[in-house]
Short mmCIF file of C-alpha atoms and ligand atoms in Angstrom, two decimals:
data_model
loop_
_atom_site.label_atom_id
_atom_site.label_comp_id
_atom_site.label_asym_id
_atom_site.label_seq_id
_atom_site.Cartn_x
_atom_site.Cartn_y
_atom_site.Cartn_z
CA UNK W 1381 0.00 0.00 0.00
CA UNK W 1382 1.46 3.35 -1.05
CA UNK W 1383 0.88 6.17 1.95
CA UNK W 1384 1.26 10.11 2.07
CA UNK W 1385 2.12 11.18 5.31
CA UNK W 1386 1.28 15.08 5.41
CA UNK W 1387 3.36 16.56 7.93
CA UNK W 1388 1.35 19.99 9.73
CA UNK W 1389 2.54 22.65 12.00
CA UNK W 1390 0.79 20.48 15.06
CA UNK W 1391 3.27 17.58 13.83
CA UNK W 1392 6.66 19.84 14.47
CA UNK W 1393 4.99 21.35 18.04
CA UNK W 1394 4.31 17.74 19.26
CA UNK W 1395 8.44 17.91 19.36
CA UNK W 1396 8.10 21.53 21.18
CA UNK W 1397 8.54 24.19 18.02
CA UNK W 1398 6.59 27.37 17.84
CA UNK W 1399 3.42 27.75 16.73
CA UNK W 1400 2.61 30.41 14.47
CA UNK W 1401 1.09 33.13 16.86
CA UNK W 1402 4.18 32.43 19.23
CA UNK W 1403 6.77 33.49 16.94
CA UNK W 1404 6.82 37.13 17.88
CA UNK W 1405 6.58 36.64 21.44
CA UNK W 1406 9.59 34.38 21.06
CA UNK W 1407 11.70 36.25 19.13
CA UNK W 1408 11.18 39.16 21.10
CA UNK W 1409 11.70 38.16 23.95
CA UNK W 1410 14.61 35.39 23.78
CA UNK W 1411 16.46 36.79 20.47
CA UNK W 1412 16.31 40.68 19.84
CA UNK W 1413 17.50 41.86 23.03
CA UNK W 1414 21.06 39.89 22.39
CA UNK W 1415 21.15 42.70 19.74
CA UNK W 1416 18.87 44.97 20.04
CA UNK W 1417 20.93 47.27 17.20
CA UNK W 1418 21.74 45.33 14.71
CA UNK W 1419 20.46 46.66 11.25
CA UNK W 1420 17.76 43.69 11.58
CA UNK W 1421 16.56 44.08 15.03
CA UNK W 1422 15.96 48.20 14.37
CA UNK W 1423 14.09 47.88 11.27
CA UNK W 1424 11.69 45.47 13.36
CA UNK W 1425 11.93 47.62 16.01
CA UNK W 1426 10.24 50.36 13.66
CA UNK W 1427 8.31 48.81 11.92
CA UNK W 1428 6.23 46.93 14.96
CA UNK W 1429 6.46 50.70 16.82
CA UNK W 1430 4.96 52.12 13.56
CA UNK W 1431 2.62 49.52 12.45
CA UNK W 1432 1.11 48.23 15.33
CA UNK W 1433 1.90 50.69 18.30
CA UNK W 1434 4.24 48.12 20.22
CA UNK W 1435 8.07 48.74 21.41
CA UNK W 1436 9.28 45.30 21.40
CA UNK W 1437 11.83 46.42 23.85
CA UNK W 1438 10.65 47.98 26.64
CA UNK W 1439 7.02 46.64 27.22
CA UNK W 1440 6.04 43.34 28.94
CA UNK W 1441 6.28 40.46 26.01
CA UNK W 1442 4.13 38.78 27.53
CA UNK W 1443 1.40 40.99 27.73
CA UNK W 1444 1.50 41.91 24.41
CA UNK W 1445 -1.16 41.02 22.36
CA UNK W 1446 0.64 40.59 18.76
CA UNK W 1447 -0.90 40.69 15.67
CA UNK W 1448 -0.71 37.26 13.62
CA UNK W 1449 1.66 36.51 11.58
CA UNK W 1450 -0.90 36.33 8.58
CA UNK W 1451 -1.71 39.89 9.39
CA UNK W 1452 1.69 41.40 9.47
CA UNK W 1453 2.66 39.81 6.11
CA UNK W 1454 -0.46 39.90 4.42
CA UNK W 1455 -0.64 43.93 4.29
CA UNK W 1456 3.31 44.09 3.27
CA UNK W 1457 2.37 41.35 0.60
CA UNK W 1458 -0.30 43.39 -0.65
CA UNK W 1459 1.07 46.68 -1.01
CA UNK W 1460 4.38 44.91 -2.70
CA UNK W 1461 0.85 43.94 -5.00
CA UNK W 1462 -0.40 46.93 -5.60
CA UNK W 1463 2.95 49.11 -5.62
CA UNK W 1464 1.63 50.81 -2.87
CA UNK W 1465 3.46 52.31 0.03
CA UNK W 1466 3.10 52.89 3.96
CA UNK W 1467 4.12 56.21 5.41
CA UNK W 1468 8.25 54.88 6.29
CA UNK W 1469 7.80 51.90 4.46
CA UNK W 1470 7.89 51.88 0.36
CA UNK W 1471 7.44 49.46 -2.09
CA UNK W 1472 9.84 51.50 -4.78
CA UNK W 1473 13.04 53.14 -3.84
CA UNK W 1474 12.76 56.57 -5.31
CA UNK W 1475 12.82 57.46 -2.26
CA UNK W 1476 15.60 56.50 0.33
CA UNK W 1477 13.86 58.00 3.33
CA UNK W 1478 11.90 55.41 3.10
CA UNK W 1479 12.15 52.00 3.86
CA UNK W 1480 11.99 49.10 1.78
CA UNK W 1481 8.72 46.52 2.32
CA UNK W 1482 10.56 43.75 0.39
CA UNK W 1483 13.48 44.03 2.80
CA UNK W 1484 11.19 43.86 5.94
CA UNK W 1485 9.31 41.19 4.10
CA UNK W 1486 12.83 39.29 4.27
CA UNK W 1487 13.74 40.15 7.51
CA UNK W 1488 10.31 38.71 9.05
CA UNK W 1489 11.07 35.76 7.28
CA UNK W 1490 14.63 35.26 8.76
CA UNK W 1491 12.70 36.15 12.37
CA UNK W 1492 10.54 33.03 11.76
CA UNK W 1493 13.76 30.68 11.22
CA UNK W 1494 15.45 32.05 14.02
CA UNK W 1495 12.43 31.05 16.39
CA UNK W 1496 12.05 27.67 14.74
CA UNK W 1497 15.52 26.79 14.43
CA UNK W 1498 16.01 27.91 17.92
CA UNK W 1499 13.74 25.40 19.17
CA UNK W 1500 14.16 22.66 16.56
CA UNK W 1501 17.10 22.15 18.74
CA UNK W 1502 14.24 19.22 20.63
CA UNK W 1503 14.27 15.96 20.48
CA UNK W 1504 12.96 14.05 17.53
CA UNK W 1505 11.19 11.18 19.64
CA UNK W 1506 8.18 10.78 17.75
CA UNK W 1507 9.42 11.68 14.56
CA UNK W 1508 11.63 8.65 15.32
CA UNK W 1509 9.51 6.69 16.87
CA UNK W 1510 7.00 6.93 13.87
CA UNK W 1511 9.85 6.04 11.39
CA UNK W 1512 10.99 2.76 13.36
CA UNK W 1513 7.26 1.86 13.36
CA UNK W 1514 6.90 2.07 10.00
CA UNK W 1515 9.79 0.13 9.29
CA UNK W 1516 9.25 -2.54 11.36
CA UNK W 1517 5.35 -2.79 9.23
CA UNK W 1518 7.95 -3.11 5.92
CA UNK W 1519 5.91 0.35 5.05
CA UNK W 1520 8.41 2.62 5.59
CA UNK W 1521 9.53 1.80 1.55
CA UNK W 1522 6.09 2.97 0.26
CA UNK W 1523 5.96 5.80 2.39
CA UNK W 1524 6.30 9.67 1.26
CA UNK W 1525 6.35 12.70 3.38
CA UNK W 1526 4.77 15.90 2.72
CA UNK W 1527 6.00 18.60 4.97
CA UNK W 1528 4.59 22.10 5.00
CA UNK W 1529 7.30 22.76 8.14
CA UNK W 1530 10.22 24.72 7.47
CA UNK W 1531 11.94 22.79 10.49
CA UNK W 1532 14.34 19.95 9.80
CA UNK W 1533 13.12 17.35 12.07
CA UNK W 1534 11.67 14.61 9.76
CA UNK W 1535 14.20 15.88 7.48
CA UNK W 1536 16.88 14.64 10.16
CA UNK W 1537 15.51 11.61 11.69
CA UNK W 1538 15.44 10.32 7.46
CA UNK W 1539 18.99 10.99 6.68
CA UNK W 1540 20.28 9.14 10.40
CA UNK W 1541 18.14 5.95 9.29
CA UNK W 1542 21.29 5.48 6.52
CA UNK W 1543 23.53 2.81 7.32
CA UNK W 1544 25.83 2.04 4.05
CA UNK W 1545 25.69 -2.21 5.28
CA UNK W 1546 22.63 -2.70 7.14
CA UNK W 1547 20.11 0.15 5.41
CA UNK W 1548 20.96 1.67 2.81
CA UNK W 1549 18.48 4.04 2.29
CA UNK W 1550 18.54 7.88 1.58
CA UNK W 1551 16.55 10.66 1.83
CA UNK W 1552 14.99 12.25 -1.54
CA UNK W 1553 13.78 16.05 -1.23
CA UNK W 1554 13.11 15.52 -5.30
CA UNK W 1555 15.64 18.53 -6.00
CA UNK W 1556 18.94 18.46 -6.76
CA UNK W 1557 21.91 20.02 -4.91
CA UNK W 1558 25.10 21.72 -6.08
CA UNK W 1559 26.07 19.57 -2.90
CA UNK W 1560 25.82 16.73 -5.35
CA UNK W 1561 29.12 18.15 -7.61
CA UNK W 1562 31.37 17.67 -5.20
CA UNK W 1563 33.06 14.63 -4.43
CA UNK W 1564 33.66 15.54 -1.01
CA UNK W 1565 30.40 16.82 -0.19
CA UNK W 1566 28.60 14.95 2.82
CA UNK W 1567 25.49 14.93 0.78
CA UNK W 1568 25.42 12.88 -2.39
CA UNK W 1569 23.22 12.64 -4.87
CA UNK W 1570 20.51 9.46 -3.52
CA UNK W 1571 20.40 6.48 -5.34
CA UNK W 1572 18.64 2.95 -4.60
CA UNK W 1573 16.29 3.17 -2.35
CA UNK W 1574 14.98 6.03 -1.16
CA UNK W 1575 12.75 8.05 1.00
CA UNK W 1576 10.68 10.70 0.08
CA UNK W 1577 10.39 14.43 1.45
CA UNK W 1578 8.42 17.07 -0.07
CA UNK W 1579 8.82 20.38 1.44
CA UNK W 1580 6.40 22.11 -0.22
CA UNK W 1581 6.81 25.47 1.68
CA UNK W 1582 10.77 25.68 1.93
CA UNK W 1583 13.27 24.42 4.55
CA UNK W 1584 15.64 25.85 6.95
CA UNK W 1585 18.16 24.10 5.34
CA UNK W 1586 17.96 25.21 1.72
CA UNK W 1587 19.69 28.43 0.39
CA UNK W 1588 19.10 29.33 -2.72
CA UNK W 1589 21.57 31.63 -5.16
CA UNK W 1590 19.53 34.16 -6.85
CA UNK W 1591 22.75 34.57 -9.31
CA UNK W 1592 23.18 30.90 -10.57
CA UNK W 1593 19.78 29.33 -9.56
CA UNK W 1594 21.63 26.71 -8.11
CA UNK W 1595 20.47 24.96 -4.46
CA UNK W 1596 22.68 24.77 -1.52
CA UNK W 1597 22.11 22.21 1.07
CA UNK W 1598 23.63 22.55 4.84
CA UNK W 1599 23.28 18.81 6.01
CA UNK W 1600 21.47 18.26 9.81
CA UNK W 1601 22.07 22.54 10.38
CA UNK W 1602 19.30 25.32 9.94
CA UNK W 1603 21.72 26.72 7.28
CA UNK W 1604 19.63 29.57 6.88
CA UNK W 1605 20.67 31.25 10.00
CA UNK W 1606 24.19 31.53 8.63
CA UNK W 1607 22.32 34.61 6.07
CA UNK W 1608 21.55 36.38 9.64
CA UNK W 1609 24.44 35.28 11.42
CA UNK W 1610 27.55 35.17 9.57
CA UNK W 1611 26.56 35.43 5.76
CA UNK W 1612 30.07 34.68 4.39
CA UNK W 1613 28.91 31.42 5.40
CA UNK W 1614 25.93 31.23 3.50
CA UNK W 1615 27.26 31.63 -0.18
CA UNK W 1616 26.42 29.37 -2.71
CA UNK W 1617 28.74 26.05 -3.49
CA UNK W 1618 28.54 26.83 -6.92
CA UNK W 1619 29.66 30.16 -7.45
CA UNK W 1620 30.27 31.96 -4.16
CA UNK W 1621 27.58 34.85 -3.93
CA UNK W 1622 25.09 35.25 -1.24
CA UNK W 1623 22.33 33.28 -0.92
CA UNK W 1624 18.70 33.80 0.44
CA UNK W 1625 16.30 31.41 1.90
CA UNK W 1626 13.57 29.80 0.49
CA UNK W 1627 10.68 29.77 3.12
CA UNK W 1628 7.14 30.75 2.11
CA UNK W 1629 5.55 32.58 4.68
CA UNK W 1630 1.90 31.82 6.01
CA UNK W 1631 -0.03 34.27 4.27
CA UNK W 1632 -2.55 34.27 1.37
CA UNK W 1633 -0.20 35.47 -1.28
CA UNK W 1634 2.10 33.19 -1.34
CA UNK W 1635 4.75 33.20 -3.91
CA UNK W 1636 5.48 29.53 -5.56
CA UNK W 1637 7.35 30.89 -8.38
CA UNK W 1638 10.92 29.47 -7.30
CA UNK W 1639 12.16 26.76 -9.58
CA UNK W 1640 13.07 24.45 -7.04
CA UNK W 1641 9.93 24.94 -5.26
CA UNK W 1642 8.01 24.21 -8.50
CA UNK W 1643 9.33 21.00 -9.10
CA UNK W 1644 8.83 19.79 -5.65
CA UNK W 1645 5.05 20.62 -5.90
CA UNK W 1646 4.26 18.96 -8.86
CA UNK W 1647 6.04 15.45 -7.02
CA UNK W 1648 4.12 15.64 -4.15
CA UNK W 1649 1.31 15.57 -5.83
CA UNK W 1650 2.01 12.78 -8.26
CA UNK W 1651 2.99 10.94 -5.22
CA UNK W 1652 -0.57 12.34 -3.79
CA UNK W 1653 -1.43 11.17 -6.91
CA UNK W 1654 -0.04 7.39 -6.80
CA UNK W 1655 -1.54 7.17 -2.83
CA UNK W 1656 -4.17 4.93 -2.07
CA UNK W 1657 -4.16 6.84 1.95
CA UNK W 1658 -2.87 10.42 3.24
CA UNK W 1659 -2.41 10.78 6.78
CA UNK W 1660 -2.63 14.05 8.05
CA UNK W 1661 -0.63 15.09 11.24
CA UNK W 1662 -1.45 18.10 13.01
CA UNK W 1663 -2.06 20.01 10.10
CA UNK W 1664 -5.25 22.55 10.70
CA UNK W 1665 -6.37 22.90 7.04
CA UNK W 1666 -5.99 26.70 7.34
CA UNK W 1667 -7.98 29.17 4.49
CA UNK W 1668 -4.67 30.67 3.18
CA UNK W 1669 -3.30 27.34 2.45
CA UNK W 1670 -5.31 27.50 -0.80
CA UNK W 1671 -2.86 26.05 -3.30
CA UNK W 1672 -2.43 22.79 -0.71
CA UNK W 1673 -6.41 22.47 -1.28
CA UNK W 1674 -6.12 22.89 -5.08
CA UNK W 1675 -4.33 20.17 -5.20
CA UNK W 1676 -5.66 17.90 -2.81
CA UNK W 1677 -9.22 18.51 -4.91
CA UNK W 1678 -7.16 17.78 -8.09
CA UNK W 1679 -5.95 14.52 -6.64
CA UNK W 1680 -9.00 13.70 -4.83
CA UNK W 1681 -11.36 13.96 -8.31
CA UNK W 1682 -9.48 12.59 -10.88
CA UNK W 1683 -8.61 9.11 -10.14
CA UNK W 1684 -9.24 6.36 -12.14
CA UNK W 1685 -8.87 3.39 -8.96
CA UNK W 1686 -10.60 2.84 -5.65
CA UNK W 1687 -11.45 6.15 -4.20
CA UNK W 1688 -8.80 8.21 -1.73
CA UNK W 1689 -9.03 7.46 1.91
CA UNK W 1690 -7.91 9.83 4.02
CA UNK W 1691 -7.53 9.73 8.00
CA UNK W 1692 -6.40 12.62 10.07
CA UNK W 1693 -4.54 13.34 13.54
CA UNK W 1694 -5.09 16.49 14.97
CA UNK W 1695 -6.04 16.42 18.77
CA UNK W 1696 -3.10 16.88 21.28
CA UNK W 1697 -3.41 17.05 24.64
CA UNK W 1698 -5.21 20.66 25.63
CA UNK W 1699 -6.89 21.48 22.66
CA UNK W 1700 -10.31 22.18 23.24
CA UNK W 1701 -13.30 19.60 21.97
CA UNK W 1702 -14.66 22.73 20.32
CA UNK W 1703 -11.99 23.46 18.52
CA UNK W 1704 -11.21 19.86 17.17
CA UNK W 1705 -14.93 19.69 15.87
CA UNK W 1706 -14.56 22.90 14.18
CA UNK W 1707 -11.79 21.33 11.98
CA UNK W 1708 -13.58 17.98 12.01
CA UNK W 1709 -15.99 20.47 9.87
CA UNK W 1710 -13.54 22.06 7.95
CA UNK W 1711 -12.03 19.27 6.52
CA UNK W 1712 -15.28 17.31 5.98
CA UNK W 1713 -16.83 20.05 4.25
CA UNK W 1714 -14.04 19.94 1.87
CA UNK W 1715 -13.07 16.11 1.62
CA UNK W 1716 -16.00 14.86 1.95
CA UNK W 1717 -17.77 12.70 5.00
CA UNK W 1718 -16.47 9.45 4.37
CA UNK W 1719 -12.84 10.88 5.65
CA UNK W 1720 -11.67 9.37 9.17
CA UNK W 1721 -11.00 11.94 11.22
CA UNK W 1722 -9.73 10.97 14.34
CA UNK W 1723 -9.63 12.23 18.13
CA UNK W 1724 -6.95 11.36 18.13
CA UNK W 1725 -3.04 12.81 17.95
CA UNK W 1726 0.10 12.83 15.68
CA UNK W 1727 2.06 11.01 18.75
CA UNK W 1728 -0.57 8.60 19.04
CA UNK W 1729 -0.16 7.74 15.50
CA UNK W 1730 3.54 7.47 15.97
CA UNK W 1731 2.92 5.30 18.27
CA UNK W 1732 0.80 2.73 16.74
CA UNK W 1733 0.82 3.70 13.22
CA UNK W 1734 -0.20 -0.54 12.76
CA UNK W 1735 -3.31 -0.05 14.09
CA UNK W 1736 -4.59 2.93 12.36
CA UNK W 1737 -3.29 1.76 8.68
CA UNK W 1738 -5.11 -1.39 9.39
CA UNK W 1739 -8.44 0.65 9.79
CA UNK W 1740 -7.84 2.03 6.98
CA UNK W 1741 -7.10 -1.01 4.91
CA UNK W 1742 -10.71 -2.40 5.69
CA UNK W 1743 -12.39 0.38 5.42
CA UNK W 1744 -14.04 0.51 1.46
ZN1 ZN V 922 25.42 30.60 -7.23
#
């Protein structure tokens, strides 16, 4: 049986990562006041004072009542749209007493990687414990993850499964690397066997070279932090310039137009495609994610064989009932009603991934 396992948000915080609407607070409070003047750090500064009446560095984080990431990036998004400016901020630069939106744009996307690779730093025990599982069923094989996380958990927990003798089995993000030109790069190109991940909103350990369109990987490391950090470190393999990240942020306009990006979209979904079961983990269906339900409708109504079952896992422990039957709803309305969703979570799945696939398998 061939399985997509669709990795959520709700997946990643089961291992103790941020969830969206606690990035700010943690950045804020943990990162910026290490350097509260670098170029970075004041631009935020302004902009959050400006936008949104809040000094990041002298009130109480924690009583701050931030707006959502969604928000902040939607409006910047949309005036980048409409070539439309704020009063400081400016979508052209005929003007240098203003502030560039695309560079604030970039800077709130480096603040999201620093929160999640700060606390990507976890444990991977059910992201482990979900792989051995799945091994042990013989399914791991027929397996392919979809991630929509930027973190590099699943990401890690594949690659250490390799074992040249006993399991020789590598991971396959379905791009390719400039890692793979170099003989003594520690990533090389997979062959045999492989596993599949499809990160179909970027990874923290992807830097892309805007002057050779070539991919950089940084193996097990949040390599993106090196473009914050120290950015002589994060030049491309190929041809030495600076590279950028390629993260897509959680808003409505999202921006799919990268090559590499492109090409892992359209394999997920022909592994979507291939499926006969997609197992969603902690993933909340949320309205902005409208090219994920594009394709999932796409998949969903064009197959020729037995119809797609789907089962989903997106309780954990202090989530209200309300709020699990509200996205019970939300993905029934869209799926349809014969979907299993569960009350059940992404560790208990992990756990006993046996017993739910077997469900599914006599299930029509
Ligand atoms: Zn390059």
């Amino acid at each position: 049986m061939e399985i997509c396992i669709f990795l959520g948000a709700g997946a990643s915080a089961a291992e103790n990562l941020p969830i969206q609407n606690e990035l700010f607070s943690n950045y804020f409070k943990n990162t910026l006041p290490l350097h509260p003047e670098s170029n970075m750090n004041i631009k935020l500064r302004e902009f959050f004072k400006e936008f949104f009446y809040i000094d990041v560095l002298n009130e109480n984080i924690d009583d701050i009542n931030f707006p959502t990431f969604e928000e902040v990036l939607g409006i910047l998004d949309m005036a980048e749209q409409r070539r439309e400016s704020f009063k400081k901020f400016g979508t052209d630069t005929y003007n240098n007493q203003n502030d560039s939106i695309n560079l604030l744009k970039q800077y709130l996307i480096l603040l999201t990687a620093n929160s999640i690779n700060n606390a990507s730093k976890a444990s991977n025990k059910y992201h482990e414990l979900l792989l051995s599982n799945l091994l042990k069923m013989n399914q791991l094989l027929n397996t392919t993850f979809i991630s929509v996380n930027y973190d590099i958990h699943i990401d890690n927990t594949i690659s250490k499964l390799y074992d040249k003798d006993k399991m020789p089995v590598m991971l396959d993000y379905g791009v390719d690397f400039a890692n793979f030109n170099y003989k003594n790069s520690t990533w090389l190109k997979p062959t045999g066997q492989t596993i599949k991940l499809y990160k179909i909103h970027g990874s923290l350990n992807w830097l892309y070279c805007p002057v050779c369109s070539s991919l950089t990987l940084t193996p097990y490391e949040g390599g993106v932090m090196r473009i914050l950090n120290n950015q002589d470190e994060a030049t491309c393999l190929n041809c030495n310039q600076y590279t950028i990240p390629i993260i897509v942020p959680p808003t409505y306009f999202k921006n799919m137009s990268n090559v590499y990006l492109s090409s892992v979209w359209n394999k997920a979904e022909a592994s979507l495609r291939k499926s006969d079961v997609i197992i969603f983990c902690g993933y909340s269906f949320p309205e902005a994610d409208m090219h994920i339900k594009y394709m999932l409708k796409r998949v969903q109504t064009s197959r020729n064989n037995n119809p797609l079952k789907i089962i989903v896992f997106n309780n954990h422990e202090n989530k209200l009932t309300s709020a699990l039957k509200k996205e019970e709803m939300r993905y029934k309305r869209f799926l349809g009603e014969d979907i299993i969703f569960t009350n059940d979570s992404f560790q208990d799945f992990a756990t006993n991934p046996y017993k739910y696939i077997s469900i599914i398998k006599n299930t029509n």
